[in-house]
């Protein structure tokens, strides 16, 4: 019996039509950097925004409420709250913040 010769093009076609395993997709969390600078002046401005918001509200507010009322992120509000706590300008009541 005669052997069948396999041509190069037949081998290439066979290899190119074989399914390749799909690449695995891994979920990555995108970490965003703040667009504002963290220094004494910047944090002082955030403290002023928090103080003004609390003053205008005239009542105790949560961090989320302060952020919404002042158009700041919660991180910026927390920076301002830290500054004001250190200076004794505000006090905490349960999970709310009010002027001292």
CSV table of N, CA and C in Angstrom, one decimal:
chain,number,residue,atom,x,y,z
A,1,UNK,N,0.8,-1.2,0.0
A,1,UNK,CA,0.0,0.0,0.0
A,1,UNK,C,0.9,1.2,0.0
A,2,UNK,N,0.5,2.2,-0.7
A,2,UNK,CA,1.3,3.4,-0.9
A,2,UNK,C,0.9,4.4,0.2
A,3,UNK,N,1.9,5.1,0.7
A,3,UNK,CA,1.7,6.1,1.8
A,3,UNK,C,1.1,7.4,1.2
A,4,UNK,N,0.3,8.0,1.9
A,4,UNK,CA,-0.3,9.3,1.5
A,4,UNK,C,0.7,10.4,1.9
A,5,UNK,N,1.0,11.2,1.0
A,5,UNK,CA,1.9,12.3,1.3
A,5,UNK,C,1.1,13.5,1.8
A,6,UNK,N,1.5,14.1,2.9
A,6,UNK,CA,0.8,15.3,3.4
A,6,UNK,C,1.5,16.5,2.9
A,7,UNK,N,0.9,17.4,2.2
A,7,UNK,CA,1.5,18.5,1.7
A,7,UNK,C,1.6,19.6,2.8
A,8,UNK,N,2.5,20.5,2.6
A,8,UNK,CA,2.7,21.6,3.6
A,8,UNK,C,1.4,22.4,3.8
A,9,UNK,N,0.7,22.7,2.7
A,9,UNK,CA,-0.5,23.6,2.8
A,9,UNK,C,-1.6,22.9,3.5
A,10,UNK,N,-1.7,21.6,3.4
A,10,UNK,CA,-2.7,20.9,4.2
A,10,UNK,C,-2.5,20.9,5.7
A,11,UNK,N,-1.2,20.9,6.1
A,11,UNK,CA,-0.8,20.9,7.5
A,11,UNK,C,-1.1,22.3,8.0
A,12,UNK,N,-0.8,23.3,7.2
A,12,UNK,CA,-1.0,24.7,7.6
A,12,UNK,C,-2.5,25.0,7.8
A,13,UNK,N,-3.3,24.5,6.9
A,13,UNK,CA,-4.7,24.7,7.0
A,13,UNK,C,-5.3,24.1,8.2
A,14,UNK,N,-4.8,22.9,8.5
A,14,UNK,CA,-5.3,22.1,9.6
A,14,UNK,C,-4.9,22.9,10.9
A,15,UNK,N,-3.7,23.4,11.0
A,15,UNK,CA,-3.3,24.1,12.2
A,15,UNK,C,-4.0,25.5,12.4
A,16,UNK,N,-4.3,26.2,11.3
A,16,UNK,CA,-4.9,27.5,11.4
A,16,UNK,C,-6.4,27.4,11.7
A,17,UNK,N,-7.0,26.3,11.4
A,17,UNK,CA,-8.5,26.2,11.7
A,17,UNK,C,-8.7,25.7,13.1
A,18,UNK,N,-7.7,25.2,13.8
A,18,UNK,CA,-7.9,24.7,15.1
A,18,UNK,C,-8.2,25.9,16.1
A,19,UNK,N,-9.2,25.6,17.0
A,19,UNK,CA,-9.6,26.6,17.9
A,19,UNK,C,-8.6,26.9,18.9
A,20,UNK,N,-8.3,28.2,19.1
A,20,UNK,CA,-7.4,28.6,20.2
A,20,UNK,C,-8.1,28.9,21.4
A,21,UNK,N,-7.6,28.6,22.6
A,21,UNK,CA,-8.3,28.9,23.8
A,21,UNK,C,-8.4,30.4,24.0
A,22,UNK,N,-9.6,30.8,24.5
A,22,UNK,CA,-9.8,32.3,24.7
A,22,UNK,C,-8.9,32.8,25.9
A,23,UNK,N,-8.5,34.0,25.7
A,23,UNK,CA,-7.7,34.6,26.8
A,23,UNK,C,-8.5,34.8,28.0
A,24,UNK,N,-8.0,34.6,29.2
A,24,UNK,CA,-8.7,34.8,30.4
A,24,UNK,C,-8.8,36.3,30.7
A,25,UNK,N,-10.0,36.8,31.1
A,25,UNK,CA,-10.1,38.2,31.4
A,25,UNK,C,-10.2,38.3,32.9
A,26,UNK,N,-9.3,39.1,33.5
A,26,UNK,CA,-9.4,39.3,34.9
A,26,UNK,C,-9.9,40.6,35.3
A,27,UNK,N,-10.7,40.6,36.3
A,27,UNK,CA,-11.3,41.9,36.7
A,27,UNK,C,-10.3,42.7,37.5
A,28,UNK,N,-10.1,43.9,37.1
A,28,UNK,CA,-9.2,44.8,37.9
A,28,UNK,C,-10.0,46.0,38.3
A,29,UNK,N,-9.6,46.4,39.5
A,29,UNK,CA,-10.3,47.6,40.1
A,29,UNK,C,-9.4,48.8,39.6
A,30,UNK,N,-10.1,49.8,39.1
A,30,UNK,CA,-9.4,51.0,38.7
A,30,UNK,C,-9.4,52.0,39.9
A,31,UNK,N,-8.2,52.3,40.3
A,31,UNK,CA,-8.0,53.2,41.4
A,31,UNK,C,-7.8,54.6,40.8
A,32,UNK,N,-8.7,55.5,41.3
A,32,UNK,CA,-8.6,56.8,40.8
A,32,UNK,C,-7.9,57.7,41.8
A,33,UNK,N,-7.0,58.5,41.3
A,33,UNK,CA,-6.3,59.5,42.2
A,33,UNK,C,-7.2,60.7,42.3
A,34,UNK,N,-7.1,61.4,43.5
A,34,UNK,CA,-7.9,62.6,43.6
A,34,UNK,C,-7.3,63.7,42.6
A,35,UNK,N,-8.2,64.5,42.1
A,35,UNK,CA,-7.8,65.5,41.2
A,35,UNK,C,-7.4,66.8,41.9
A,36,UNK,N,-7.5,66.8,43.3
A,36,UNK,CA,-7.1,67.9,44.1
A,36,UNK,C,-5.8,67.6,44.9
A,37,UNK,N,-5.1,68.6,45.2
A,37,UNK,CA,-3.9,68.5,45.9
A,37,UNK,C,-4.1,68.4,47.4
A,38,UNK,N,-3.4,67.6,48.1
A,38,UNK,CA,-3.5,67.5,49.6
A,38,UNK,C,-2.3,68.3,50.2
A,39,UNK,N,-2.6,69.5,50.7
A,39,UNK,CA,-1.6,70.3,51.4
A,39,UNK,C,-2.5,71.1,52.4
A,40,UNK,N,-1.8,71.8,53.3
A,40,UNK,CA,-2.4,72.6,54.3
A,40,UNK,C,-3.5,73.6,53.8
A,41,UNK,N,-3.1,74.2,52.7
A,41,UNK,CA,-4.0,75.2,52.1
A,41,UNK,C,-5.3,74.6,51.6
A,42,UNK,N,-5.1,73.5,50.8
A,42,UNK,CA,-6.2,72.8,50.2
A,42,UNK,C,-7.2,72.2,51.3
A,43,UNK,N,-6.6,71.6,52.3
A,43,UNK,CA,-7.4,71.0,53.4
A,43,UNK,C,-8.1,72.1,54.2
A,44,UNK,N,-7.5,73.2,54.3
A,44,UNK,CA,-8.1,74.4,55.0
A,44,UNK,C,-9.3,74.9,54.2
A,45,UNK,N,-9.2,74.9,52.9
A,45,UNK,CA,-10.4,75.3,52.1
A,45,UNK,C,-11.5,74.3,52.2
A,46,UNK,N,-11.2,73.0,52.3
A,46,UNK,CA,-12.2,71.9,52.5
A,46,UNK,C,-12.9,72.1,53.8
A,47,UNK,N,-12.1,72.5,54.9
A,47,UNK,CA,-12.6,72.7,56.2
A,47,UNK,C,-13.6,73.9,56.1
A,48,UNK,N,-13.2,75.0,55.4
A,48,UNK,CA,-14.1,76.1,55.3
A,48,UNK,C,-15.4,75.8,54.6
A,49,UNK,N,-15.3,74.9,53.5
A,49,UNK,CA,-16.6,74.5,52.9
A,49,UNK,C,-17.5,73.7,53.8
A,50,UNK,N,-16.9,72.8,54.6
A,50,UNK,CA,-17.7,72.0,55.5
A,50,UNK,C,-18.3,72.9,56.6
A,51,UNK,N,-17.5,73.9,57.1
A,51,UNK,CA,-18.0,74.8,58.1
A,51,UNK,C,-19.2,75.6,57.6
A,52,UNK,N,-19.0,76.2,56.4
A,52,UNK,CA,-20.1,77.0,55.8
A,52,UNK,C,-21.3,76.1,55.5
A,53,UNK,N,-21.2,74.9,55.1
A,53,UNK,CA,-22.3,74.0,54.9
A,53,UNK,C,-23.1,73.8,56.2
A,54,UNK,N,-22.3,73.5,57.2
A,54,UNK,CA,-23.0,73.2,58.5
A,54,UNK,C,-23.6,74.5,59.1
A,55,UNK,N,-23.0,75.6,58.9
A,55,UNK,CA,-23.5,76.9,59.3
A,55,UNK,C,-24.9,77.2,58.6
A,56,UNK,N,-24.9,77.0,57.3
A,56,UNK,CA,-26.1,77.3,56.5
A,56,UNK,C,-27.2,76.3,56.9
A,57,UNK,N,-26.9,75.0,57.2
A,57,UNK,CA,-27.9,74.0,57.5
A,57,UNK,C,-28.5,74.3,58.8
A,58,UNK,N,-27.7,74.7,59.8
A,58,UNK,CA,-28.2,75.0,61.1
A,58,UNK,C,-28.6,73.8,61.9
A,59,UNK,N,-28.2,72.6,61.5
A,59,UNK,CA,-28.5,71.4,62.2
A,59,UNK,C,-27.3,70.4,61.9
A,60,UNK,N,-27.4,69.3,62.6
A,60,UNK,CA,-26.4,68.2,62.4
A,60,UNK,C,-26.6,67.5,61.1
A,61,UNK,N,-25.5,67.2,60.4
A,61,UNK,CA,-25.6,66.5,59.1
A,61,UNK,C,-24.7,65.4,59.1
A,62,UNK,N,-25.0,64.4,58.2
A,62,UNK,CA,-24.0,63.3,58.0
A,62,UNK,C,-23.0,63.7,57.0
A,63,UNK,N,-22.0,62.8,56.9
A,63,UNK,CA,-20.9,63.1,55.9
A,63,UNK,C,-21.5,63.2,54.5
A,64,UNK,N,-22.4,62.2,54.2
A,64,UNK,CA,-23.0,62.2,52.8
A,64,UNK,C,-23.8,63.4,52.6
A,65,UNK,N,-24.5,63.9,53.6
A,65,UNK,CA,-25.4,65.1,53.4
A,65,UNK,C,-24.5,66.3,53.2
A,66,UNK,N,-23.4,66.4,53.9
A,66,UNK,CA,-22.5,67.6,53.8
A,66,UNK,C,-21.9,67.5,52.4
A,67,UNK,N,-21.5,66.3,51.9
A,67,UNK,CA,-20.9,66.2,50.6
A,67,UNK,C,-21.9,66.7,49.5
A,68,UNK,N,-23.1,66.2,49.7
A,68,UNK,CA,-24.1,66.6,48.7
A,68,UNK,C,-24.4,68.1,48.7
A,69,UNK,N,-24.5,68.7,49.9
A,69,UNK,CA,-24.8,70.1,50.0
A,69,UNK,C,-23.7,71.0,49.6
A,70,UNK,N,-22.4,70.5,49.7
A,70,UNK,CA,-21.3,71.4,49.4
A,70,UNK,C,-20.7,71.0,48.0
A,71,UNK,N,-21.2,70.1,47.3
A,71,UNK,CA,-20.7,69.6,46.0
A,71,UNK,C,-19.2,69.2,46.1
A,72,UNK,N,-18.9,68.5,47.2
A,72,UNK,CA,-17.6,67.9,47.4
A,72,UNK,C,-17.7,66.4,47.5
A,73,UNK,N,-16.6,65.7,47.3
A,73,UNK,CA,-16.6,64.3,47.5
A,73,UNK,C,-16.5,64.0,49.0
A,74,UNK,N,-16.9,62.8,49.4
A,74,UNK,CA,-16.9,62.4,50.8
A,74,UNK,C,-15.5,62.4,51.4
A,75,UNK,N,-14.5,62.1,50.5
A,75,UNK,CA,-13.1,62.2,51.0
A,75,UNK,C,-12.7,63.6,51.3
A,76,UNK,N,-13.1,64.6,50.5
A,76,UNK,CA,-12.8,66.0,50.8
A,76,UNK,C,-13.5,66.5,52.1
A,77,UNK,N,-14.8,66.0,52.2
A,77,UNK,CA,-15.5,66.4,53.4
A,77,UNK,C,-14.8,65.8,54.7
A,78,UNK,N,-14.4,64.6,54.6
A,78,UNK,CA,-13.7,64.0,55.7
A,78,UNK,C,-12.4,64.7,56.1
A,79,UNK,N,-11.7,65.2,55.1
A,79,UNK,CA,-10.5,66.0,55.3
A,79,UNK,C,-10.8,67.3,56.1
A,80,UNK,N,-11.9,67.9,55.6
A,80,UNK,CA,-12.3,69.2,56.3
A,80,UNK,C,-12.8,68.9,57.7
A,81,UNK,N,-13.5,67.8,57.9
A,81,UNK,CA,-14.0,67.5,59.2
A,81,UNK,C,-12.9,67.2,60.2
A,82,UNK,N,-11.9,66.5,59.7
A,82,UNK,CA,-10.7,66.3,60.5
A,82,UNK,C,-10.0,67.6,61.0
A,83,UNK,N,-9.9,68.5,60.1
A,83,UNK,CA,-9.3,69.8,60.4
A,83,UNK,C,-10.2,70.5,61.5
A,84,UNK,N,-11.5,70.5,61.3
A,84,UNK,CA,-12.4,71.2,62.2
A,84,UNK,C,-12.5,70.6,63.6
A,85,UNK,N,-12.4,69.2,63.6
A,85,UNK,CA,-12.3,68.5,64.9
A,85,UNK,C,-11.1,68.9,65.7
A,86,UNK,N,-10.0,69.0,65.0
A,86,UNK,CA,-8.7,69.3,65.6
A,86,UNK,C,-8.8,70.7,66.2
A,87,UNK,N,-9.5,71.6,65.6
A,87,UNK,CA,-9.6,73.0,66.1
A,87,UNK,C,-10.7,73.2,67.0
A,88,UNK,N,-11.5,72.1,67.3
A,88,UNK,CA,-12.6,72.2,68.2
A,88,UNK,C,-13.8,73.0,67.7
A,89,UNK,N,-13.9,73.1,66.4
A,89,UNK,CA,-15.0,73.9,65.8
A,89,UNK,C,-16.3,73.1,65.6
A,90,UNK,N,-16.2,71.8,65.6
A,90,UNK,CA,-17.3,70.9,65.4
A,90,UNK,C,-17.3,69.8,66.4
A,91,UNK,N,-18.5,69.1,66.5
A,91,UNK,CA,-18.5,68.0,67.4
A,91,UNK,C,-19.4,66.9,66.8
A,92,UNK,N,-19.2,65.7,67.2
A,92,UNK,CA,-20.0,64.6,66.6
A,92,UNK,C,-21.1,64.2,67.5
A,93,UNK,N,-22.3,63.9,66.9
A,93,UNK,CA,-23.5,63.4,67.6
A,93,UNK,C,-23.9,62.2,66.8
A,94,UNK,N,-23.8,61.0,67.5
A,94,UNK,CA,-24.1,59.7,66.8
A,94,UNK,C,-23.3,59.7,65.5
A,95,UNK,N,-23.9,59.6,64.3
A,95,UNK,CA,-23.1,59.6,63.1
A,95,UNK,C,-23.3,60.9,62.4
A,96,UNK,N,-23.6,62.0,63.1
A,96,UNK,CA,-23.8,63.3,62.5
A,96,UNK,C,-22.8,64.2,63.1
A,97,UNK,N,-22.6,65.3,62.3
A,97,UNK,CA,-21.6,66.3,62.7
A,97,UNK,C,-22.3,67.6,62.8
A,98,UNK,N,-22.0,68.4,63.8
A,98,UNK,CA,-22.6,69.7,64.1
A,98,UNK,C,-21.6,70.7,64.6
A,99,UNK,N,-21.9,72.0,64.5
A,99,UNK,CA,-21.0,73.0,64.9
A,99,UNK,C,-20.9,72.9,66.5
A,100,UNK,N,-19.7,73.2,67.0
A,100,UNK,CA,-19.5,73.1,68.5
A,100,UNK,C,-20.1,74.4,69.1
